[in-house]
Amino acid sequence: WQDGPVTTALKNGGVLLLDEVDLASHNIMCLQPVLEGKGVFLKKIGQWITPADGFVVVATANTKGRGDESGKFAGTGILNEAFLERFPFTYEQPYATRATEKKILTKAGCDDVDFAENLTKWSEIIRKTYLEGGIDDVISTRRLVNIIQAFDIFADKKKALSLCLARFDEDTKETFMKLYEKVDAEADFTEESVSTDSATGNDCPF
């Protein structure tokens, strides 16, 4: 017998993280007694494991367990209501502040302070517009880091942005590129944007 993450966390009073729990199947219901703090009985070794002090269960989800009809979170499902009721608190994590995101971009290797400033301002505008229903896509912190990494490789803002926006449809990509031009007074993307890696013809690998 080898303890898995559940029994290890139970025994050591650790944190059990159920990452992307809304992608789980109905088998997740086997954790009901654990979520209720009762522990779990291991039939194979005939042992009852009770939670040590400090044990806690945390779950992350993009849909709060309610499923998704927009197509943005494919594969997510509606979780059992009884299962969801075992979580007494729900915390919605907003995007980081601009100041925090700038620190993230700097840590990711961005030495251009102005570029980091403009990217965070640009993404903030996009997110506000998204929340207001003005656009259907949003720029995540992860995508900002991707742009920084592309810029580090190509030393070209336009190419870095274009490559890392290629996953969006052409209208959205064009809208985002034009918006960045308005945010960054030094940006000039008047020429046709690069949509693929000219050397390989492949989409952005980030």
PDB file of N, CA, C and O in Angstrom, residues 6 21 49 55 63 69-70 73 87 115 119 135 174 176 189 194 199 206:
ATOM      1  N   VAL A   6      -4.542  12.183  -0.870  1.00  0.00           N
ATOM      2  CA  VAL A   6      -5.627  12.360   0.100  1.00  0.00           C
ATOM      3  C   VAL A   6      -5.216  11.850   1.473  1.00  0.00           C
ATOM      4  O   VAL A   6      -5.310  12.564   2.479  1.00  0.00           O
ATOM      5  N   VAL A  21     -11.490  21.238 -10.233  1.00  0.00           N
ATOM      6  CA  VAL A  21     -12.399  20.198  -9.778  1.00  0.00           C
ATOM      7  C   VAL A  21     -13.626  20.045 -10.674  1.00  0.00           C
ATOM      8  O   VAL A  21     -14.243  18.972 -10.721  1.00  0.00           O
ATOM      9  N   ILE A  49      -8.487   6.265   8.607  1.00  0.00           N
ATOM     10  CA  ILE A  49      -7.637   7.450   8.684  1.00  0.00           C
ATOM     11  C   ILE A  49      -8.498   8.653   9.041  1.00  0.00           C
ATOM     12  O   ILE A  49      -9.437   8.985   8.318  1.00  0.00           O
ATOM     13  N   PHE A  55      -5.674  19.824   8.718  1.00  0.00           N
ATOM     14  CA  PHE A  55      -6.119  19.314   7.421  1.00  0.00           C
ATOM     15  C   PHE A  55      -7.235  20.185   6.860  1.00  0.00           C
ATOM     16  O   PHE A  55      -8.188  20.538   7.553  1.00  0.00           O
ATOM     17  N   THR A  63     -15.789  27.397 -13.155  1.00  0.00           N
ATOM     18  CA  THR A  63     -17.231  27.555 -13.345  1.00  0.00           C
ATOM     19  C   THR A  63     -18.028  27.439 -12.046  1.00  0.00           C
ATOM     20  O   THR A  63     -19.250  27.387 -12.086  1.00  0.00           O
ATOM     21  N   GLU A  69     -21.463  26.900 -20.775  1.00  0.00           N
ATOM     22  CA  GLU A  69     -22.120  26.799 -22.077  1.00  0.00           C
ATOM     23  C   GLU A  69     -21.453  27.688 -23.127  1.00  0.00           C
ATOM     24  O   GLU A  69     -21.800  27.653 -24.298  1.00  0.00           O
ATOM     25  N   SER A  70     -20.474  28.481 -22.705  1.00  0.00           N
ATOM     26  CA  SER A  70     -19.835  29.412 -23.634  1.00  0.00           C
ATOM     27  C   SER A  70     -18.788  28.732 -24.504  1.00  0.00           C
ATOM     28  O   SER A  70     -18.418  29.246 -25.556  1.00  0.00           O
ATOM     29  N   PHE A  73     -14.569  26.907 -21.400  1.00  0.00           N
ATOM     30  CA  PHE A  73     -14.010  25.933 -20.461  1.00  0.00           C
ATOM     31  C   PHE A  73     -14.523  24.540 -20.830  1.00  0.00           C
ATOM     32  O   PHE A  73     -15.278  23.911 -20.084  1.00  0.00           O
ATOM     33  N   PHE A  87     -18.453  22.529   0.677  1.00  0.00           N
ATOM     34  CA  PHE A  87     -17.493  23.638   0.706  1.00  0.00           C
ATOM     35  C   PHE A  87     -18.203  24.863   1.282  1.00  0.00           C
ATOM     36  O   PHE A  87     -19.038  25.475   0.607  1.00  0.00           O
ATOM     37  N   PHE A 115       7.261  48.866 -21.411  1.00  0.00           N
ATOM     38  CA  PHE A 115       6.499  47.793 -22.059  1.00  0.00           C
ATOM     39  C   PHE A 115       5.622  47.080 -21.031  1.00  0.00           C
ATOM     40  O   PHE A 115       4.449  46.796 -21.283  1.00  0.00           O
ATOM     41  N   LEU A 119       1.591  46.995 -21.198  1.00  0.00           N
ATOM     42  CA  LEU A 119       0.892  45.709 -21.281  1.00  0.00           C
ATOM     43  C   LEU A 119      -0.158  45.566 -20.179  1.00  0.00           C
ATOM     44  O   LEU A 119      -1.274  45.094 -20.431  1.00  0.00           O
ATOM     45  N   ILE A 135     -16.631  42.717 -25.418  1.00  0.00           N
ATOM     46  CA  ILE A 135     -15.854  41.753 -26.191  1.00  0.00           C
ATOM     47  C   ILE A 135     -16.034  40.363 -25.588  1.00  0.00           C
ATOM     48  O   ILE A 135     -16.507  40.229 -24.466  1.00  0.00           O
ATOM     49  N   GLU A 174      -7.120  41.750 -34.303  1.00  0.00           N
ATOM     50  CA  GLU A 174      -6.942  43.096 -34.857  1.00  0.00           C
ATOM     51  C   GLU A 174      -7.375  44.160 -33.852  1.00  0.00           C
ATOM     52  O   GLU A 174      -6.711  45.195 -33.684  1.00  0.00           O
ATOM     53  N   PHE A 176      -7.393  43.897 -30.557  1.00  0.00           N
ATOM     54  CA  PHE A 176      -6.404  43.947 -29.478  1.00  0.00           C
ATOM     55  C   PHE A 176      -5.132  44.657 -29.921  1.00  0.00           C
ATOM     56  O   PHE A 176      -4.534  45.417 -29.156  1.00  0.00           O
ATOM     57  N   PHE A 189       1.978  49.745 -35.612  1.00  0.00           N
ATOM     58  CA  PHE A 189       1.716  48.446 -36.223  1.00  0.00           C
ATOM     59  C   PHE A 189       0.971  48.608 -37.556  1.00  0.00           C
ATOM     60  O   PHE A 189       0.062  47.858 -37.878  1.00  0.00           O
ATOM     61  N   VAL A 194       2.334  40.039 -38.242  1.00  0.00           N
ATOM     62  CA  VAL A 194       2.836  38.684 -38.430  1.00  0.00           C
ATOM     63  C   VAL A 194       1.941  37.745 -37.643  1.00  0.00           C
ATOM     64  O   VAL A 194       1.714  37.952 -36.462  1.00  0.00           O
ATOM     65  N   ALA A 199       9.985  31.586 -39.773  1.00  0.00           N
ATOM     66  CA  ALA A 199      10.993  30.564 -40.019  1.00  0.00           C
ATOM     67  C   ALA A 199      10.382  29.174 -40.164  1.00  0.00           C
ATOM     68  O   ALA A 199      10.852  28.352 -40.933  1.00  0.00           O
ATOM     69  N   PHE A 206       3.932  29.323 -27.561  1.00  0.00           N
ATOM     70  CA  PHE A 206       3.695  29.595 -26.148  1.00  0.00           C
ATOM     71  C   PHE A 206       2.291  29.197 -25.747  1.00  0.00           C
ATOM     72  O   PHE A 206       1.860  29.423 -24.677  1.00  0.00           O
TER      73      PHE A 206
END
